[in-house]
mmCIF file of C-alpha atoms and ligand atoms in Angstrom:
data_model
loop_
_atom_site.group_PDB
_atom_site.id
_atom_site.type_symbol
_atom_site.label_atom_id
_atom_site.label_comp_id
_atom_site.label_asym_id
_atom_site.label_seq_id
_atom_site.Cartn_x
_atom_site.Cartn_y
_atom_site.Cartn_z
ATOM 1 C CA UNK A 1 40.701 133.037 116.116
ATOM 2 C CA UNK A 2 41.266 132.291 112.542
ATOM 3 C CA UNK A 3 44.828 132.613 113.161
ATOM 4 C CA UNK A 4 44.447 130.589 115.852
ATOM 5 C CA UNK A 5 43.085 128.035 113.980
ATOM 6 C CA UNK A 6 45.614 128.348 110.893
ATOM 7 C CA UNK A 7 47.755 127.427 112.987
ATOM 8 C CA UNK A 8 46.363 124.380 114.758
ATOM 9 C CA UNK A 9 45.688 122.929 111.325
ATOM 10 C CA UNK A 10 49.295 123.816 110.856
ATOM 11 C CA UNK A 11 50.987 121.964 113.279
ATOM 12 C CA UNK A 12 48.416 119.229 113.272
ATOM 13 C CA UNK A 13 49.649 118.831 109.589
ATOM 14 C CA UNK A 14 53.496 119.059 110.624
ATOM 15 C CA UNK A 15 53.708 116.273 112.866
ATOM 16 C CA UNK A 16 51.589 113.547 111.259
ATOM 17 C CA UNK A 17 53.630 111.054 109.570
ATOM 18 C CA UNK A 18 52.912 109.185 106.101
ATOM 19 C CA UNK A 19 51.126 106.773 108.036
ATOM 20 C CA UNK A 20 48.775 109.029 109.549
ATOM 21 C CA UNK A 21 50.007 108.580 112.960
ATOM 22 C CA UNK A 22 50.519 112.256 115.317
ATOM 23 C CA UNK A 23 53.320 112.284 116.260
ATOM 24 C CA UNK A 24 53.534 114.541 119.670
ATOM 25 C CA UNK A 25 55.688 112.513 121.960
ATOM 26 C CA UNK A 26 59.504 112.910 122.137
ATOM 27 C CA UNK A 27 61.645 110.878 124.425
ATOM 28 C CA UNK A 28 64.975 112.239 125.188
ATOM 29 C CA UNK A 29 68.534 110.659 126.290
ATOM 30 C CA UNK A 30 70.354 112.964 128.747
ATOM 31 C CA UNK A 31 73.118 110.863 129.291
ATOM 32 C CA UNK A 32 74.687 107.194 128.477
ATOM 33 C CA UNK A 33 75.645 107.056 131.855
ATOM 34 C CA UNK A 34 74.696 105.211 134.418
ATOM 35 C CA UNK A 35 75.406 104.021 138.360
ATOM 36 C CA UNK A 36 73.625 100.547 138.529
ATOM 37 C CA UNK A 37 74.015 97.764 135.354
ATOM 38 C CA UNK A 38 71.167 95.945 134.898
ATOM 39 C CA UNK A 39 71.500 92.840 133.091
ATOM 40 C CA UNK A 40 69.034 93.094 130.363
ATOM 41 C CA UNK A 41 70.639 96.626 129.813
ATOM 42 C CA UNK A 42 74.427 96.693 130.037
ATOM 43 C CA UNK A 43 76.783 94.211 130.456
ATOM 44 C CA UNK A 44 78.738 94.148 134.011
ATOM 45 C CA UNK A 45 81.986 96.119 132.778
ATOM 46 C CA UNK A 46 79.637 99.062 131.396
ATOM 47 C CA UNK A 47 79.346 100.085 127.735
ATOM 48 C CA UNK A 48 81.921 102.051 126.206
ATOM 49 C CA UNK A 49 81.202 105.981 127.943
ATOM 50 C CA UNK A 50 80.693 109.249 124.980
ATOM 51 C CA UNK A 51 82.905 111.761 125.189
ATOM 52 C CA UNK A 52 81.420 114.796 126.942
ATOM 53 C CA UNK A 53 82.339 116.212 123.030
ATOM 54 C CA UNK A 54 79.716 113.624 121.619
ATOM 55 C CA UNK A 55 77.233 114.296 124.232
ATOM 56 C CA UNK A 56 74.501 117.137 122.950
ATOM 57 C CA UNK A 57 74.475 120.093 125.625
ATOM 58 C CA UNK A 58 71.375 121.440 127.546
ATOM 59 C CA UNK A 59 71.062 124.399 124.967
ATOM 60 C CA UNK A 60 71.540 121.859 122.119
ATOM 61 C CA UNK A 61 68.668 119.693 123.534
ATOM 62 C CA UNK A 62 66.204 123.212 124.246
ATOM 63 C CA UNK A 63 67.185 124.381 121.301
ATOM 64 C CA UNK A 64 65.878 120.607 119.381
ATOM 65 C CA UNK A 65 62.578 120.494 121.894
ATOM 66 C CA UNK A 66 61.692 124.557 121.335
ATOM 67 C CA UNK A 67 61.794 123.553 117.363
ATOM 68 C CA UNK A 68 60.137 119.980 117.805
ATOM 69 C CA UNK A 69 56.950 121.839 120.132
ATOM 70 C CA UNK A 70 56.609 124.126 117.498
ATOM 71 C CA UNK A 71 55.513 121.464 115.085
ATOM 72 C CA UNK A 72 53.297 119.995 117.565
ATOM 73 C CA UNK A 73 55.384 117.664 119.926
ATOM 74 C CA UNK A 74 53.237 118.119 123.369
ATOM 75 C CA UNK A 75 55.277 115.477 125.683
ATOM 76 C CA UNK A 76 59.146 114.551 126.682
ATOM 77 C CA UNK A 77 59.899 112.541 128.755
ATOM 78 C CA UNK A 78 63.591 112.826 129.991
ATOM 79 C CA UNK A 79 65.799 109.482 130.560
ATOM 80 C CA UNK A 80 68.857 107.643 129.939
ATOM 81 C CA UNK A 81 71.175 106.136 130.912
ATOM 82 C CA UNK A 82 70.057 107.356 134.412
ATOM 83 C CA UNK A 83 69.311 111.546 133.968
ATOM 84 C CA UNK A 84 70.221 111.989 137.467
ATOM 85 C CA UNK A 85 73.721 111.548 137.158
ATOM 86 C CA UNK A 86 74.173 114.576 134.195
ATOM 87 C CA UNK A 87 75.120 117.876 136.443
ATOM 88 C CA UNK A 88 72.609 120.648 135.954
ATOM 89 C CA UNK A 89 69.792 118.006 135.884
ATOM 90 C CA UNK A 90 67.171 119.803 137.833
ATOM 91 C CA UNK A 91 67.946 123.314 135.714
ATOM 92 C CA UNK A 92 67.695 122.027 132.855
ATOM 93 C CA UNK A 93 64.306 120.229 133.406
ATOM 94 C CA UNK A 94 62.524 123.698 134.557
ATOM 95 C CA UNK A 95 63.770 124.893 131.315
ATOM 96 C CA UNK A 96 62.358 122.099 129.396
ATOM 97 C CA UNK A 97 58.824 122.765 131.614
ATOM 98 C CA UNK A 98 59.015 126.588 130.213
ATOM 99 C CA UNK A 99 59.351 125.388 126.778
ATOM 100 C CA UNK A 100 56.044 126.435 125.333
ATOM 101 C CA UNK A 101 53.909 124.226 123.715
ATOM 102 C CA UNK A 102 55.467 121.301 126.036
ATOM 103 C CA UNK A 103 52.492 120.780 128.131
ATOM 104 C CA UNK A 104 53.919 117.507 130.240
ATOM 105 C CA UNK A 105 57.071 116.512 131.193
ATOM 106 C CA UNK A 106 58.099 113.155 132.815
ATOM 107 C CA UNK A 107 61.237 111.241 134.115
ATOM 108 C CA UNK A 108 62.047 108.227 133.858
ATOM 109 C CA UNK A 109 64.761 107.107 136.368
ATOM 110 C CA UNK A 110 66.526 104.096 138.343
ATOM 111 C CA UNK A 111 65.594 105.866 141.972
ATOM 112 C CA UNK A 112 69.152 105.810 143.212
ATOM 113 C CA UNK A 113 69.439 109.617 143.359
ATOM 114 C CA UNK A 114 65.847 110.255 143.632
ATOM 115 C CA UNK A 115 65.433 110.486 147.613
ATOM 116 C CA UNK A 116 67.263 113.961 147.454
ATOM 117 C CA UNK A 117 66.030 115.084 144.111
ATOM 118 C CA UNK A 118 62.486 114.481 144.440
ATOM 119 C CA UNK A 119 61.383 117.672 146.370
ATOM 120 C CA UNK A 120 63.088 119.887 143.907
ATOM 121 C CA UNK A 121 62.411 118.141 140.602
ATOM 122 C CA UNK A 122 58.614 118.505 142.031
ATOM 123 C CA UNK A 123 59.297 122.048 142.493
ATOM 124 C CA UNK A 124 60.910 122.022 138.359
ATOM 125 C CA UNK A 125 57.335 120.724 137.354
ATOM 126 C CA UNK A 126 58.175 117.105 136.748
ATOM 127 C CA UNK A 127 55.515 115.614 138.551
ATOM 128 C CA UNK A 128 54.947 112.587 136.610
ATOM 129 C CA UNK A 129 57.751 110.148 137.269
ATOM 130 C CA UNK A 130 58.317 106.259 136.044
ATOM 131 C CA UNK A 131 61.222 104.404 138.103
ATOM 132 C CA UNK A 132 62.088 101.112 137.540
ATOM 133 C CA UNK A 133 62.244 98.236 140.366
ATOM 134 C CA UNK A 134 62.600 95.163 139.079
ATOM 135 C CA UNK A 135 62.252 92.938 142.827
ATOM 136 C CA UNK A 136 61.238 93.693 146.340
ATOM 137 C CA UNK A 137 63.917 91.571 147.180
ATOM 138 C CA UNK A 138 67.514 93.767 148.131
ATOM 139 C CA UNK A 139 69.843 90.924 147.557
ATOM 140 C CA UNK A 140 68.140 90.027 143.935
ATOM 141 C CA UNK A 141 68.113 93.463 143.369
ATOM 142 C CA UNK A 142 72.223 93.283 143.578
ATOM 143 C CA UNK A 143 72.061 90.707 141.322
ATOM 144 C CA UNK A 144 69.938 91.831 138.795
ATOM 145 C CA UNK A 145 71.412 95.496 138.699
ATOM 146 C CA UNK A 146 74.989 94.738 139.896
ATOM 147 C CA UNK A 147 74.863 97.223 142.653
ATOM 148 C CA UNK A 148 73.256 97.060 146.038
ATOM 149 C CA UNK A 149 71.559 99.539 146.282
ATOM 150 C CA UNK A 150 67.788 98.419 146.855
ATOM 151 C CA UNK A 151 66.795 100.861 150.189
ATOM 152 C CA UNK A 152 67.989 103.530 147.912
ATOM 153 C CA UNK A 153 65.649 103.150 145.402
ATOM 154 C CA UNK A 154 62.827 102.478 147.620
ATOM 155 C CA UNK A 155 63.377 105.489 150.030
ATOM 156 C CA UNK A 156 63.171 106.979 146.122
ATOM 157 C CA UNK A 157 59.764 105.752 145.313
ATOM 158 C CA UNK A 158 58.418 106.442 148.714
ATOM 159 C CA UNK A 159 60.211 110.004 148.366
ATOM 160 C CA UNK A 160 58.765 110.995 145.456
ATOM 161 C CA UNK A 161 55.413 109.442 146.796
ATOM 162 C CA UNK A 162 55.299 112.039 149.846
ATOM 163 C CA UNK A 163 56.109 115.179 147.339
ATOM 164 C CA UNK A 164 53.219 114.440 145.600
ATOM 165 C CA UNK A 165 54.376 112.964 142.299
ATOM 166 C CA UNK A 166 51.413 111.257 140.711
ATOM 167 C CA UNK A 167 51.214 108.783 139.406
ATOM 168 C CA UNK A 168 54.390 107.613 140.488
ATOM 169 C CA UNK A 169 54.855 104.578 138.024
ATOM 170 C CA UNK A 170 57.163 100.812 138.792
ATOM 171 C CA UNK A 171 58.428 99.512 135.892
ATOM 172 C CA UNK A 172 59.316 96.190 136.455
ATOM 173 C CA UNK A 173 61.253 93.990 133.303
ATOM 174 C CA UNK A 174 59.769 90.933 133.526
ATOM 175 C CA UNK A 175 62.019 88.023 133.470
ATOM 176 C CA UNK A 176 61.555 84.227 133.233
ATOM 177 C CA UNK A 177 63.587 82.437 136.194
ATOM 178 C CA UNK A 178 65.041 85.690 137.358
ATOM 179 C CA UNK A 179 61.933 87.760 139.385
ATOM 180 C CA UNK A 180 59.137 86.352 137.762
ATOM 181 C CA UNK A 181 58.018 84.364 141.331
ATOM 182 C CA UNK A 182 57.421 88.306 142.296
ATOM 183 C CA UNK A 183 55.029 89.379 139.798
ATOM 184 C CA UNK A 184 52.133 88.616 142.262
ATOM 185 C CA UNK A 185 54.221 90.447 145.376
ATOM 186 C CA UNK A 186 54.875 93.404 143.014
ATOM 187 C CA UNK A 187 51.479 93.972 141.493
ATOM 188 C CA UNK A 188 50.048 93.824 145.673
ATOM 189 C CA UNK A 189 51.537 97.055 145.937
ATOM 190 C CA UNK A 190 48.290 98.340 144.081
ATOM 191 C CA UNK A 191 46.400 97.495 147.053
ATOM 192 C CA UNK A 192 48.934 99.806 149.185
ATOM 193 C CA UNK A 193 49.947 102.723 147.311
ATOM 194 C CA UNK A 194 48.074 104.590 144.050
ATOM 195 C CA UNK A 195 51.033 103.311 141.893
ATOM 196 C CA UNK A 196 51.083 102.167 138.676
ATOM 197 C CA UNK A 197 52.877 98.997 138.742
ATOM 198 C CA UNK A 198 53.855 98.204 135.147
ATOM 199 C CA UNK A 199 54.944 95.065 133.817
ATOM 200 C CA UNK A 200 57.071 95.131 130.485
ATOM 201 C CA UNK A 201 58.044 92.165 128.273
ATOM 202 C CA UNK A 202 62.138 92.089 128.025
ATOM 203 C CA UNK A 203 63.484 93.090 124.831
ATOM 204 C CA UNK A 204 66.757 92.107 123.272
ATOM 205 C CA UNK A 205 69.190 94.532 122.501
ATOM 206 C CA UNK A 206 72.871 92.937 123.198
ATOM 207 C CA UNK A 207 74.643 89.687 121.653
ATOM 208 C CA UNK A 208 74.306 88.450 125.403
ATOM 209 C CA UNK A 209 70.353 88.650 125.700
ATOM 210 C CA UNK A 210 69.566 85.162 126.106
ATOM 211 C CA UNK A 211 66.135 86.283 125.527
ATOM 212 C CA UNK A 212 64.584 83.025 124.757
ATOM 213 C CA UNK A 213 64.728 81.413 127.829
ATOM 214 C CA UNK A 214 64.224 84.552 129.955
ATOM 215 C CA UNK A 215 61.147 85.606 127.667
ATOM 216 C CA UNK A 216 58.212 86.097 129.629
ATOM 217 C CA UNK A 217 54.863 86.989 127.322
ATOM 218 C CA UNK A 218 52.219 90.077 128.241
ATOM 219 C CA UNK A 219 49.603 87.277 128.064
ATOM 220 C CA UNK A 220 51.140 84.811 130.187
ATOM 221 C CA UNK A 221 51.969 87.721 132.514
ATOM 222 C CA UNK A 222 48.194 88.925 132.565
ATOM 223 C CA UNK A 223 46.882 85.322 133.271
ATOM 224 C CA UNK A 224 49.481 85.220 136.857
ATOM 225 C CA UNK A 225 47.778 88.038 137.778
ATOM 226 C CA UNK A 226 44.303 87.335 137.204
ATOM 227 C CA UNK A 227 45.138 84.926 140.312
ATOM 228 C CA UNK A 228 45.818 87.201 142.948
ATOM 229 C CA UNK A 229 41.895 88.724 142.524
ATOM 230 C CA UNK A 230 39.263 90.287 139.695
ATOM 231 C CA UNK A 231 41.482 92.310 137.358
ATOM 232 C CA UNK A 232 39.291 95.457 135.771
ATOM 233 C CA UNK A 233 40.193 97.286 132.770
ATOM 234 C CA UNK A 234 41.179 100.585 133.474
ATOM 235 C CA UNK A 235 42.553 103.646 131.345
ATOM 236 C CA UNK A 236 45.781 105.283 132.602
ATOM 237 C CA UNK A 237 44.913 108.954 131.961
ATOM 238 C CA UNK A 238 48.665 110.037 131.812
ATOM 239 C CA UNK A 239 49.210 107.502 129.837
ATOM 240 C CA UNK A 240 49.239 107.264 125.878
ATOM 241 C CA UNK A 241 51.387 104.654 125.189
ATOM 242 C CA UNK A 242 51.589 100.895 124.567
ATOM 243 C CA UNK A 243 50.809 99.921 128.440
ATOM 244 C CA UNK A 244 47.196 98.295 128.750
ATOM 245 C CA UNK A 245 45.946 99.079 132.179
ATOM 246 C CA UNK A 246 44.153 96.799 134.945
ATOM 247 C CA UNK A 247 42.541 97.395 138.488
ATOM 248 C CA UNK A 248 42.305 95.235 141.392
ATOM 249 C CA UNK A 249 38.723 95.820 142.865
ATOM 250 C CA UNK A 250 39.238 97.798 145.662
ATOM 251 C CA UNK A 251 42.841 99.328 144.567
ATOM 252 C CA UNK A 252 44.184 102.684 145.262
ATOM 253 C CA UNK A 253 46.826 101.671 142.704
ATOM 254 C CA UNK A 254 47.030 100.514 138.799
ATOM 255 C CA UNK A 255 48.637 97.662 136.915
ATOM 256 C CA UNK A 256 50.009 98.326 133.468
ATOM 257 C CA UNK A 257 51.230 95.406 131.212
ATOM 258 C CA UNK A 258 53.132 96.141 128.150
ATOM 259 C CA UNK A 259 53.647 94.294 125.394
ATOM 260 C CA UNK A 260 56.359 95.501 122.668
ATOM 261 C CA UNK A 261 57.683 92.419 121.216
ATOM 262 C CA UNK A 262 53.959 90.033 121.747
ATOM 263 C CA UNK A 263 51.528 92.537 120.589
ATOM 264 C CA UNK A 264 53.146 95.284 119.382
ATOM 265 C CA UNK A 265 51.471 98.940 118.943
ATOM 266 C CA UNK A 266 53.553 99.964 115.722
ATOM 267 C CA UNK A 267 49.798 101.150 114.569
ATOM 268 C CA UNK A 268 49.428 104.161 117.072
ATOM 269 C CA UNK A 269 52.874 104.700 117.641
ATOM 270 C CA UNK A 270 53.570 108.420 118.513
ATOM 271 C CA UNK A 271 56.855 108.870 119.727
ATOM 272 C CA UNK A 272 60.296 110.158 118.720
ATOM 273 C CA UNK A 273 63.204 109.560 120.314
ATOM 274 C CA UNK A 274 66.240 111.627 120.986
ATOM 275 C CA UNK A 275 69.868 109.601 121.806
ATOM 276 C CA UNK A 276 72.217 111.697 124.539
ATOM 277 C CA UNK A 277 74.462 112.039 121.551
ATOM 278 C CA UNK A 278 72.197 113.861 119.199
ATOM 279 C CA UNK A 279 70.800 110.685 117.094
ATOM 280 C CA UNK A 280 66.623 110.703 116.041
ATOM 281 C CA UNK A 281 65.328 107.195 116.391
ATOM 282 C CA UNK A 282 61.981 107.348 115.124
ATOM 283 C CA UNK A 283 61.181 103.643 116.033
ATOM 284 C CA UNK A 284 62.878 101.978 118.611
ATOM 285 C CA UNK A 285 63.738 99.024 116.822
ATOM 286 C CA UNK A 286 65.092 100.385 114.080
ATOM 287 C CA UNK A 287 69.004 100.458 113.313
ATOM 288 C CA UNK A 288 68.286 103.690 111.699
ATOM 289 C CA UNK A 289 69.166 107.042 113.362
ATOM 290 C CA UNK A 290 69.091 110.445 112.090
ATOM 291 C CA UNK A 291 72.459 112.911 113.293
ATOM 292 C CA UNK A 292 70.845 115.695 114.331
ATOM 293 C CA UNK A 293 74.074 116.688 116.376
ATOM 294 C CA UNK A 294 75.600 117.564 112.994
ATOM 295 C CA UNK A 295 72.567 119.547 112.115
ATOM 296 C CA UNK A 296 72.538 121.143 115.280
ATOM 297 C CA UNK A 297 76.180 121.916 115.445
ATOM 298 C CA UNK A 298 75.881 123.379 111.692
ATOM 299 C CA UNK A 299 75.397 127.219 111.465
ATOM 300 C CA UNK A 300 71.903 126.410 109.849
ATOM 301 C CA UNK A 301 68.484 128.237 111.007
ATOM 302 C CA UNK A 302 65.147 126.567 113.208
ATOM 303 C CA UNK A 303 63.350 126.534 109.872
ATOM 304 C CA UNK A 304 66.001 124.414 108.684
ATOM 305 C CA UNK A 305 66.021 122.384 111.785
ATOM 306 C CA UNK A 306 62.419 122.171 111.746
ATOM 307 C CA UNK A 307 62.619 121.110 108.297
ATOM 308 C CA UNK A 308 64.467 118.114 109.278
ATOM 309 C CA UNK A 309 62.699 116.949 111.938
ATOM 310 C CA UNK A 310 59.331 117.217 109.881
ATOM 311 C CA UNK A 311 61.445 114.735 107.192
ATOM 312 C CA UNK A 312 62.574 112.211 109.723
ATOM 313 C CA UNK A 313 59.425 111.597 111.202
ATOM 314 C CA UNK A 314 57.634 111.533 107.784
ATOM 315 C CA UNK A 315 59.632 108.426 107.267
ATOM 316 C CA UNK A 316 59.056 106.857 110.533
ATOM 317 C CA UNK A 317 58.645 102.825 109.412
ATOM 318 C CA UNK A 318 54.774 101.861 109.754
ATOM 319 C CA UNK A 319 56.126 98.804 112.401
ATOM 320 C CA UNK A 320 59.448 97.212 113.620
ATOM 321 C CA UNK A 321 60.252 93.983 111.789
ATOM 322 C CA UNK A 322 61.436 92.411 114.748
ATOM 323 C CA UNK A 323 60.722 88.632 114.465
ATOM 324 C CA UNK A 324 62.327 85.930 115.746
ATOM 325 C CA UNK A 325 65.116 85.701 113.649
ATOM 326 C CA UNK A 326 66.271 89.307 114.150
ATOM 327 C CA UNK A 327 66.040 88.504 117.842
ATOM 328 C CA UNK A 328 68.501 85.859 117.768
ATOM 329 C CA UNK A 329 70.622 87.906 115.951
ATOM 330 C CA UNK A 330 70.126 91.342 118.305
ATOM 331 C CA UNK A 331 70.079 94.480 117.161
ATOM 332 C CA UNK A 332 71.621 98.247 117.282
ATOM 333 C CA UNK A 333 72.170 99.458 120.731
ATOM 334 C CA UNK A 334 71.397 98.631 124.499
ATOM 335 C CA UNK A 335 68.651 100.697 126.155
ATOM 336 C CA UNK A 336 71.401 102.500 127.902
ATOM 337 C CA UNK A 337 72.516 103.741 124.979
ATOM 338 C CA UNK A 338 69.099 104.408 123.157
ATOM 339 C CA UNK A 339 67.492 106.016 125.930
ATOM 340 C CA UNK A 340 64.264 104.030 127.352
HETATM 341 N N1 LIG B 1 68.120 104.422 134.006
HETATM 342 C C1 LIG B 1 66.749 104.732 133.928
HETATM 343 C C2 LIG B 1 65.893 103.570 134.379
HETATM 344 O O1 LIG B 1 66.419 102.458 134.516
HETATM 345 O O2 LIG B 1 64.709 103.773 134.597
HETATM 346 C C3 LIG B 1 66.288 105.199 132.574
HETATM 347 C C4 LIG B 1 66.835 104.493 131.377
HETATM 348 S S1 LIG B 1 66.399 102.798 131.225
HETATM 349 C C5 LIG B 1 67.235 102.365 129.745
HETATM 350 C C6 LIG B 1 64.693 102.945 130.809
HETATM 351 C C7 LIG B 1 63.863 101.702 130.912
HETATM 352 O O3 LIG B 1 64.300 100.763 129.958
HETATM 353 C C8 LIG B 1 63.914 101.035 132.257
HETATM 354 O O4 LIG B 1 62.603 100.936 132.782
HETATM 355 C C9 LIG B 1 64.466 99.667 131.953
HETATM 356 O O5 LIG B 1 63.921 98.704 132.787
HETATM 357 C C10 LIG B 1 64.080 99.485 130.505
HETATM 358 N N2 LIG B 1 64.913 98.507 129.800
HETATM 359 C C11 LIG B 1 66.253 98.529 129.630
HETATM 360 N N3 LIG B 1 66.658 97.448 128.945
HETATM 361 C C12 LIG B 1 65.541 96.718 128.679
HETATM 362 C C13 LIG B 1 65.287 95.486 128.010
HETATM 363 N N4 LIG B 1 66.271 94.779 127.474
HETATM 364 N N5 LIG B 1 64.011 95.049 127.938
HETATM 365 C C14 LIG B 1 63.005 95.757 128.484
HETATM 366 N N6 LIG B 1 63.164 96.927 129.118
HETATM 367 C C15 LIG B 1 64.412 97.396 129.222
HETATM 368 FE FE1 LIG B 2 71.052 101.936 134.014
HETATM 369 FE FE2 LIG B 2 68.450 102.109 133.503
HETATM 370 FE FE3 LIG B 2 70.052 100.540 131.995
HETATM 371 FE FE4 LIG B 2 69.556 99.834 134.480
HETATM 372 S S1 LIG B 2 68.044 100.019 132.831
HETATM 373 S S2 LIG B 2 71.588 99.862 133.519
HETATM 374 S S3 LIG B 2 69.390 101.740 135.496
HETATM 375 S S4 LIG B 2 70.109 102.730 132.148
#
């Protein structure tokens, strides 16, 4: 027991940051790939494609999560690019599941390839899944993702709906002039299903973001909705990050609003994240990145690793300095190339 508890103090001790914050959430890029191009995300001719040299390999990315539980990291979620698309996917996720210390695992995915993968990703232990659906309309859908694929996606949700995947979570980028007339027809799917429909205020990440007049606030968002019927604050017990969650009275399902660039949650930030080619971004917003792709390609120990990681996200920032300026400007990478 007292070793038990050494330890806990331990790790508790390794992953809080000079702020204070725990930091026990890492979010990982599998790929930069992807098969739609959304048009907050990547512009229509793609983004220039890593070599499969520059990408870090399944025992590269164990090898980084095995260290980072170790110090007290307790949830990954796996993304992209779209993780569907890397070969192996499935394998490597029940890997990631074994990984002790790494008590939940989630995806985050676009839905094309979901309808066949959902029954055996269920079966790898992912059983907490976020995919993004942006309209309920298929020929919008084209246009805002460049491919038409809609029924695809849906056939996906519903899918992964049937295998038991809860909660199965909608992220939907909310855009000014582009679907937000479908905010109201998007959030009804609460009354229908036990989703978690979750709005999320577009962020700027490319030269071409016209962000200003697409810019659609968490408040302004919240007050649409307050419309459709009595909106009740809700927790999301999966849920630990910035969404604030709502619940129609009467509503199998939830609605999530979240709020990065209005009201941002810098203060109980706890996440990590991990780019497909090996770079730590300990804020999102930040331009800096840490190559752990060296480190891990180096002949150099876990301790050594370990050490590293412990460093990094001791000098996670307190909060992005995104303001308005900076927006116009844009900054470092597209999603697709972070990992979101
Ligand atoms: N391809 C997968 C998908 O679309 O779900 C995973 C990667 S994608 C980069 C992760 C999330 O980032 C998606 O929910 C997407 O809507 C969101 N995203 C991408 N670009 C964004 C932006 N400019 N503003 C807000 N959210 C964005
Ligand atoms: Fe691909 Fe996801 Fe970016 Fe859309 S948001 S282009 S699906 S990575």
């Amino acid at each position: 027991m007292a070793e038990v508890k050494t330890r806990l103090e331990r790790t508790e001790c390794l992953n809080r940051d000079s702020y204070g914050r725990i930091i026990d959430y890492l979010r990982i890029s599998v790929t930069d790939r992807c098969n739609l191009r959304c048009i907050y995300c990547m512009p229509e001719s793609g983004v220039p494609k890593l070599s499969h040299e520059e990408i870090l390999t399944y025992e590269e990315i164990l090898r980084f999560v095995r260290v980072a539980a170790g110090l007290g990291i307790t949830k990954v979620r796996l993304t992209g690019g779209e993780p569907l698309i890397r070969k192996g996917f499935v394998d490597f996720c029940k890997r990631v599941v074994e990984i002790m210390g790494v008590g939940r695992v989630s995806l985050t995915t676009n839905g094309v390839l979901l309808a066949p993968f959902a029954n055996q990703l269920y079966d790898a232990g992912i059983h907490r899944i976020n995919v993004s659906l942006d309209t309920l309309k298929p020929d919008r859908f084209a246009r805002i993702t460049r491919r038409d694929l809609f029924h695809r996606v849906w056939n996906g949700i519903m899918e992964a709906h049937r295998c038991g995947f809860y909660p199965v979570k909608i992220n939907v980028v909310a855009m000014k002039g582009i679907n937000d007339d479908e905010i109201e027809d998007l959030a009804a799917l609460t009354f229908e299903y036990p989703f978690h429909v979750r709005f999320i205020e577009f962020m700027p990440f490319s030269p071409e973001d016209k962000w200003t007049s697409h810019f659609i606030s968490a408040d302004e968002i919240y007050s649409r909705l307050r419309k459709l019927g009595k909106l009740l604050p809700t927790v999301s017990k999966n849920s630990n990050g910035p969404a604030r969650y709502f619940q129609f009275l009467g509503a199998p399902g939830k609605i999530g609003i979240i709020s990065p660039i209005s009201h941002h949650f810098c203060a109980t930030c706890n996440r990590l994240r991990l780019t497909a080619d090996g770079m730590l971004r300990t804020c999102l917003f930040s331009v800096e990145e840490i190559d752990f792709k060296t480190i891990l390609r180096t002949n150099e120990d876990d301790s050594f690793l370990a050490k590293q990681i412990i460093k990094a996200l001791q000098n996670k920032p307190a909060k992005h300095s995104l303001n308005r300026e900076i927006f116009k400007k844009c900054i470092g990478r597209p999603m697709v190339k972070i990992g979101g």
